Coordinates of C-alpha atoms and ligand atoms in Angstrom, one line a residue:
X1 CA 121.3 126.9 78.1
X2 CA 122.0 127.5 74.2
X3 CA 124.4 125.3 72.9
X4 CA 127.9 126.1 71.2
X5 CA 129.1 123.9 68.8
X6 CA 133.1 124.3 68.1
X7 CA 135.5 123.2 65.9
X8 CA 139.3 123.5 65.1
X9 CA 141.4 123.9 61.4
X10 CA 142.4 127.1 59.4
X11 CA 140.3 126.5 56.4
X12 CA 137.2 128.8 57.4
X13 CA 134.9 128.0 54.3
X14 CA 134.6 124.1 55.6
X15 CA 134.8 124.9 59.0
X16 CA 131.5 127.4 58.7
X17 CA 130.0 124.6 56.5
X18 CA 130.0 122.2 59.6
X19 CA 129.2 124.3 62.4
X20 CA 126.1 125.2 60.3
X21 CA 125.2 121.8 59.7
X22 CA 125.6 120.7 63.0
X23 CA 123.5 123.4 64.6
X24 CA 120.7 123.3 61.4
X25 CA 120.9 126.8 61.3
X26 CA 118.4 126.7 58.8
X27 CA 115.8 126.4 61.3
X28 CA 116.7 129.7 62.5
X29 CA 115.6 131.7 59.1
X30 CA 111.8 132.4 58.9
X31 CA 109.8 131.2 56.1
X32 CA 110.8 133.4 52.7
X33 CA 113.1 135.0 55.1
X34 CA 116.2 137.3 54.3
X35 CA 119.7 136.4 55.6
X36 CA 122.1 139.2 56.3
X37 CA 125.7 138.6 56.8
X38 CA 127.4 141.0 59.1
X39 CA 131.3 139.9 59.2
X40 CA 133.8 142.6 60.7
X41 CA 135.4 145.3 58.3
X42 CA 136.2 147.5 61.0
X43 CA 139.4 148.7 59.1
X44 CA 141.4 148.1 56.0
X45 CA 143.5 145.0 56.5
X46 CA 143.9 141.4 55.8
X47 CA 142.5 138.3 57.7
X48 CA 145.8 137.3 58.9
X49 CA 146.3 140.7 60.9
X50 CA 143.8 139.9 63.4
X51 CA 141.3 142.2 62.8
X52 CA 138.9 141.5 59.8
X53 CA 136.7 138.5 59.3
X54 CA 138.0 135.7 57.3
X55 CA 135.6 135.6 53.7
X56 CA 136.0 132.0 53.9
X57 CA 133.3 132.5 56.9
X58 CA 131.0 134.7 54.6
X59 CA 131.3 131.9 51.8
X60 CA 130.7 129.5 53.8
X61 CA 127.3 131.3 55.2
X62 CA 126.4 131.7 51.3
X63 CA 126.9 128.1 50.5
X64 CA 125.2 126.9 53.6
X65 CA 122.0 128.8 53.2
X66 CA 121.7 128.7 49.3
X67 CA 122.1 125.2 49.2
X68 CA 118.9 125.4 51.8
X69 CA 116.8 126.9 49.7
X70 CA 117.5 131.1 50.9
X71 CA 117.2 133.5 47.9
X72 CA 117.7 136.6 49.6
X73 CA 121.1 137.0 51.3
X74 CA 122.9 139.6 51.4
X75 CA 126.5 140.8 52.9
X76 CA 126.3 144.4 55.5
X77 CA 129.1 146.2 57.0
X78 CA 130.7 149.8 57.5
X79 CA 134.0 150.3 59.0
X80 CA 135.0 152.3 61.5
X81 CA 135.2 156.1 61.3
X82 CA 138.0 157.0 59.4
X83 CA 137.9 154.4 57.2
X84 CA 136.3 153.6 54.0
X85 CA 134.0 150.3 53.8
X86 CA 134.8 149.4 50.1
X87 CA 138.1 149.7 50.7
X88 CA 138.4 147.2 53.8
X89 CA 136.2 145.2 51.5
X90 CA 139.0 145.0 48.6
X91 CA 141.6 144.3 50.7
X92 CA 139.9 141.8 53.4
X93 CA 139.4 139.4 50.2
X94 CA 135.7 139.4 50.5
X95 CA 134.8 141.6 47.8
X96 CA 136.2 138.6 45.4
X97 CA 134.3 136.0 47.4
X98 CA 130.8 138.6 47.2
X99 CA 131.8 138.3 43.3
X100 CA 132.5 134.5 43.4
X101 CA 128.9 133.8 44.5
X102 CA 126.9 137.1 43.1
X103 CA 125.7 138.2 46.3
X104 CA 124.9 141.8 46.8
X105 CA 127.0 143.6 49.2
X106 CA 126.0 146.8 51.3
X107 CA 128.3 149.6 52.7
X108 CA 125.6 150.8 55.9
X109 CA 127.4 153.9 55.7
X110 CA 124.8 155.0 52.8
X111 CA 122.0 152.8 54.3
X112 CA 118.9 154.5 55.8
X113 CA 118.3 154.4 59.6
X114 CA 115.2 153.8 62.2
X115 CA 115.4 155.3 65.8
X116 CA 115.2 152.3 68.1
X117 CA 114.1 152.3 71.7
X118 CA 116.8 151.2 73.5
X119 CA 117.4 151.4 77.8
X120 CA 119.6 154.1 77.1
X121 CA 117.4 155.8 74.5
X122 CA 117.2 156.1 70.8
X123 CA 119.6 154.4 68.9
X124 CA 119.6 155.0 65.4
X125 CA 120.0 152.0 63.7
X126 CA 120.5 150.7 59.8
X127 CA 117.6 149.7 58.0
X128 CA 119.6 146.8 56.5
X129 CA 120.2 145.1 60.1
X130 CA 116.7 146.0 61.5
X131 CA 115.1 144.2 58.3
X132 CA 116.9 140.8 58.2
X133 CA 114.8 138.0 58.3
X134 CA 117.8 136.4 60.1
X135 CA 121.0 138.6 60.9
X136 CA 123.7 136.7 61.6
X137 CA 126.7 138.0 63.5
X138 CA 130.2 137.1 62.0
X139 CA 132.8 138.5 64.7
X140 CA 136.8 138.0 65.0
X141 CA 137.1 137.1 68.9
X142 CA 139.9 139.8 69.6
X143 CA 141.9 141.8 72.0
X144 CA 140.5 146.1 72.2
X145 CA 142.2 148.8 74.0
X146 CA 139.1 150.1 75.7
X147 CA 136.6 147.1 76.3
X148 CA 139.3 144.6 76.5
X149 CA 137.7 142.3 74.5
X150 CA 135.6 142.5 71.2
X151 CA 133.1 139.8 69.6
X152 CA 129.6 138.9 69.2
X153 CA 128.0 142.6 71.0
X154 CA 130.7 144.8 69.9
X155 CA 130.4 143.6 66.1
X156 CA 127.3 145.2 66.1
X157 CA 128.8 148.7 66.1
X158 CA 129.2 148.6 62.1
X159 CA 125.3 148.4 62.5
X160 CA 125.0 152.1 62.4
X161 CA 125.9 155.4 61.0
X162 CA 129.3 156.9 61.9
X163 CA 127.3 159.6 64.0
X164 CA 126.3 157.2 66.2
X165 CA 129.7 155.9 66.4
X166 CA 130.9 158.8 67.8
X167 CA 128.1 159.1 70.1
X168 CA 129.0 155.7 71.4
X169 CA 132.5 156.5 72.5
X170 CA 131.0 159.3 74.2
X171 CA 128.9 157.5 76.3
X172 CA 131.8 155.3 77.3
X173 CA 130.7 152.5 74.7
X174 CA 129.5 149.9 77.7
X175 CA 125.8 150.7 77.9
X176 CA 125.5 151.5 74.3
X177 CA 127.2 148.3 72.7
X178 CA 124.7 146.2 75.5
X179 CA 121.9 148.2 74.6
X180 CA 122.5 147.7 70.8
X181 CA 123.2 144.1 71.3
X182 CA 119.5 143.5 72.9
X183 CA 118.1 145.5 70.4
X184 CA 119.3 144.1 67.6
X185 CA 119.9 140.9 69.2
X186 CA 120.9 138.6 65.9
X187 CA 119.2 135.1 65.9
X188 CA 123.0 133.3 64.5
X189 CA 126.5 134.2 65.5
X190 CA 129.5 132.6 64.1
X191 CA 132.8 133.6 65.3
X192 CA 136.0 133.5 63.5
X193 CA 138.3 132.7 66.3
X194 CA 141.5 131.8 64.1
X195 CA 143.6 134.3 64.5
X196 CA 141.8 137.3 66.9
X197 CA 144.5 140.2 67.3
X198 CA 146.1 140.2 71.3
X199 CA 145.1 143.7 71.8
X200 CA 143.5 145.7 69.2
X201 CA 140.4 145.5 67.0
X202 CA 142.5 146.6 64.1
X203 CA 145.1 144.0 64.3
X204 CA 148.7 144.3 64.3
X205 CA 149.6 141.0 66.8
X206 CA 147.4 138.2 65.7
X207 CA 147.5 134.8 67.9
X208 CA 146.6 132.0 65.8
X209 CA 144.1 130.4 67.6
X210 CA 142.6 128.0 64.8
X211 CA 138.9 127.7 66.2
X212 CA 135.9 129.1 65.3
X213 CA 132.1 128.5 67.4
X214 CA 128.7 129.1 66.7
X215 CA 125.9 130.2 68.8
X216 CA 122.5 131.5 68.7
X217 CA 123.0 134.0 71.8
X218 CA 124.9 136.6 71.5
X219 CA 125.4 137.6 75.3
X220 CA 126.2 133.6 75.8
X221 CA 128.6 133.8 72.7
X222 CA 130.5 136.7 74.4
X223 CA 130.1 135.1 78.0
X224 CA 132.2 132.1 76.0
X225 CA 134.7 134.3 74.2
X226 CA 135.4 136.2 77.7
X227 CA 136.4 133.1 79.3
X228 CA 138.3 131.7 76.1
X229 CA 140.5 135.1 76.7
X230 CA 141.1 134.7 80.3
X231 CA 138.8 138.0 81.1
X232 CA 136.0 137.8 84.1
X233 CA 132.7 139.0 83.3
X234 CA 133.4 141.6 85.7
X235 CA 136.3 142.8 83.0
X236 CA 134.2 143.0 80.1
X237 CA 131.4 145.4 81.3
X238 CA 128.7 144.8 78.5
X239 CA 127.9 141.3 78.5
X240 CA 126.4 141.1 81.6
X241 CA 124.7 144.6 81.1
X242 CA 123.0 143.1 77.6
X243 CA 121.5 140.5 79.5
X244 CA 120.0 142.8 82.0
X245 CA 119.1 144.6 79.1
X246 CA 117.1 141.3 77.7
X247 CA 119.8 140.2 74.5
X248 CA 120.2 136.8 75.7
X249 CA 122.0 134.9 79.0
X250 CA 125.4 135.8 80.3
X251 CA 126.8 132.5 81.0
X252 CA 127.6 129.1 79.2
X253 CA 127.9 125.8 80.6
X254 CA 131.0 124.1 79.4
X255 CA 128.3 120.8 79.1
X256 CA 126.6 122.2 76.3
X257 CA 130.2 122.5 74.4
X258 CA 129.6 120.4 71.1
X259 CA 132.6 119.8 69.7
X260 CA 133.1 118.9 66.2
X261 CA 136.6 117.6 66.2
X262 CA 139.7 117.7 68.6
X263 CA 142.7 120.9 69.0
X264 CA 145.1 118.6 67.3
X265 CA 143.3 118.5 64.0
X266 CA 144.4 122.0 63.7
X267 CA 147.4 122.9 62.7
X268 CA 150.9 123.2 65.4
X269 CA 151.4 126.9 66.6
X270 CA 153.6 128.4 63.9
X271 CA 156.8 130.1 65.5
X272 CA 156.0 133.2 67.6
X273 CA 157.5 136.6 66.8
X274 CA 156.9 140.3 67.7
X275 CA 155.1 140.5 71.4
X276 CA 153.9 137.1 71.6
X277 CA 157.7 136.3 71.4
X278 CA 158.1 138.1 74.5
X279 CA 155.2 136.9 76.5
X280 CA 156.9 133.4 75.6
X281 CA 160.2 133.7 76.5
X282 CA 160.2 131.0 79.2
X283 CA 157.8 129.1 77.5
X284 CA 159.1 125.5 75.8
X285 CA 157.0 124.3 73.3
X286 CA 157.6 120.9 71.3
X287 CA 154.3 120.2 68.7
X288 CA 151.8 122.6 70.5
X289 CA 148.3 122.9 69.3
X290 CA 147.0 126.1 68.1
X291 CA 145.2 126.8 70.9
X292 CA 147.0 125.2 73.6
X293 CA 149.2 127.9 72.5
X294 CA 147.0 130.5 72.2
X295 CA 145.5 130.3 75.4
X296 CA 148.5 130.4 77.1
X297 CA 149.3 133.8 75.4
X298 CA 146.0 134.9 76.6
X299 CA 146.7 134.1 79.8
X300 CA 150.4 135.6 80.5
X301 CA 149.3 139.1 78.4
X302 CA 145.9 138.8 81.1
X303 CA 148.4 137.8 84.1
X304 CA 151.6 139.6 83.2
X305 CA 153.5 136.0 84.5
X306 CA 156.0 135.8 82.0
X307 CA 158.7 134.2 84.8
X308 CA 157.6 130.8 84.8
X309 CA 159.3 127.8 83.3
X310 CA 156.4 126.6 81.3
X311 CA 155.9 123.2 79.0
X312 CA 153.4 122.9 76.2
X313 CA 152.7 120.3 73.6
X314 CA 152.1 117.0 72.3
X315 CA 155.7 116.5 72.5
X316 CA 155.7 116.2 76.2
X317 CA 153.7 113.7 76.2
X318 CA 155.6 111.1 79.0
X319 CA 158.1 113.7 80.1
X320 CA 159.0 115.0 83.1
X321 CA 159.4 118.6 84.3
X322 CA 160.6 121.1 86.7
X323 CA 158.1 123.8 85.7
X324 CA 154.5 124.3 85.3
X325 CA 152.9 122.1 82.3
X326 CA 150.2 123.2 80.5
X327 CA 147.5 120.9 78.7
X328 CA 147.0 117.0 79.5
X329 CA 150.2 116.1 77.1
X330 CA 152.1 118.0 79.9
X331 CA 150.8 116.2 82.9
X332 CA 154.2 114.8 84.0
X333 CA 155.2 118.3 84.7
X334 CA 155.7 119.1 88.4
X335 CA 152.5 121.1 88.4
X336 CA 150.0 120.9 85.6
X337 CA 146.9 122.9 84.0
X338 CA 144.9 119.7 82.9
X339 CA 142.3 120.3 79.7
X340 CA 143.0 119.4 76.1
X341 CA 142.9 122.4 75.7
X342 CA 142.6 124.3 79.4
X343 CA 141.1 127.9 78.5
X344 CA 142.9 131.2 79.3
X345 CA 141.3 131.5 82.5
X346 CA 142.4 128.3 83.8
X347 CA 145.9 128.8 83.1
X348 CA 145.7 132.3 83.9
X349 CA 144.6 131.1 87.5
X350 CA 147.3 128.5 87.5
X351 CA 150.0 131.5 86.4
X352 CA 149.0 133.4 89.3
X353 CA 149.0 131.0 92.1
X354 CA 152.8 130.1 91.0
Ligands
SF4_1 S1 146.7 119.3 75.6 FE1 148.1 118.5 74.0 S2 146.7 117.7 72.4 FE2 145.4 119.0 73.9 S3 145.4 121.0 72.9 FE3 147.2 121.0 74.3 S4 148.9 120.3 73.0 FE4 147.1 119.8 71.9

């Protein structure tokens, strides 16, 4: 099974420098090859909203790859309908990084497109995408409204025109999103799991999460990130449908989980406000890792269990308590999710067996 290297901080340049290293993702760029970069700009918004991808991620692509010897990169997106490209550009702070390192960026809403054969017909795809020598996949791992969960697959969708768009939500976006995804199918996906919105693809309720992963599977990427938000397979129709489809394998074996350095080299989850607030009501939390704390959003939005005493954080460490604890510092709780950190999943299962 494809490996998936991980690593934890908030500074997304360095943290896409090493996950490239440590998966020599050069190897994946054919001889003379081009390099496309294909973060999210689904809407107008800033990083820190949940939505867009960090530009620390694109730079760090750029330096990676030029310092490899790549001439030809390049930068491809287009928003959602409704919204303007450039302007999601200005304002997500990568038009300054695209600036910063003089590489060429494309709005795909003016690119040309090629019909593609895909299981559930022609997909017209842009040329940009389809031309790549390598086409890497630079997703936020977030929250949506209709396919519960959006990342490696869904990113995809800014990889043709807005008629298609349209056309996709028609169909009931499942089939077409899996069909894309094999398609396409791009050979490097790094995913900017820092602060992935709880809900929606265009942000509103980030949950600082302070991790990012790389993989060079898309379905497998997605099977991660589904299990990462405490969803089934089952709940996120597409990703097993793309591997039926022939875009990669549906499943990721936690053995094959490089991991660069440890949750605690991250920053401490930052004071929760808004909805997360809510979710965490019951929740105690003295020096909690990032995504300790994350998770266990994830997994009381996913389980609706927001009446349990919980414990989380390094400061429990040798404590004792009533409730349910939730990582190994918490293990002197009277029940405990063990993991450093545990994923959504396994506190959601945790949550409801309480
Ligand atoms: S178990 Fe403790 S050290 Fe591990 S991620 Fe959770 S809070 Fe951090």
């Amino acid at each position: 099974m494809e490996k998936i290297y991980q690593i934890y901080g908030r500074d997304a340049h360095d943290m896409t420098l090493r996950l490239l290293t440590a998966a020599n993702a050069i190897a994946r760029v054919p001889a003379g090859g081009s390099v496309a970069l294909k973060p999210n700009l689904v809407v107008t918004g800033r990083p820190e909203d949940g939505a867009v991808t960090h530009p620390g991620v694109v730079s760090g692509c750029v330096e990676y790859f030029r310092a490899h010897g790549v001439r030809d990169i390049s930068v491809i997106e287009s928003s959602w309908v409704g919204d303007r490209t450039m302007s999601a550009l200005r304002a997500s702070g990568l038009e300054a990084v695209c600036d910063k390192w003089d590489v060429p960026f494309y709005d795909l809403k003016k690119d040309e497109t090629r019909p593609v054969d895909t299981p559930v017909g022609k997909i017209d795809v842009c040329r940009r995408a389809l031309d790549a020598g390598l086409l890497v996949d630079l997703p936020v791992l977030k929250g949506h409204c209709q396919t519960r969960m959006t990342c490696a697959l869904k990113n995809l969708k800014g990889c043709i025109p807005d008629r298609e768009k349209r056309r996709f939500h028609a169909m009931g976006l499942t089939k077409p999103i899996a069909a894309l995804g094999a398609a396409l199918r791009p050979g490097l996906v790094v995913v900017d799991s820092i602060c992935g919105d709880l809900d929606f693809e265009e942000g509103g309720t980030p949950v600082q999460t302070d991790r990012m992963f790389l993989c060079t599977d898309p379905v497998t990427a997605d099977a991660y990130a589904a299990h990462l938000m405490g969803l089934s397979l089952d709940q996120v129709g597409y990703i097993s449908l793309a591997a039926e489809y022939g875009g990669g394998e549906a499943a990721y074996d936690p053995g094959d989980i490089v991991a660069l350095n440890a949750p605690s080299d991250a920053a401490a989850y930052i004071k929760p406000s808004g909805k997360v607030a809510k979710l965490t009501k019951r929740v105690r939390q003295d020096q909690a890792c990032s995504a300790c704390f994350a998770n266990l959003v994830r997994a009381l939005h996913v389980t609706g269990r927001t009446d349990i005493d919980i414990a989380i954080g390094q400061g429990y460490k040798g404590r004792t308590f009533d409730g349910l604890g939730v990582g190994r510092c918490c293990k002197g709780a009277a029940k405990c999710v063990m993991g450093c950190p545990p994923t959504a999943g396994q506190i959601a299962r945790a949550l409801e067996e309480a």
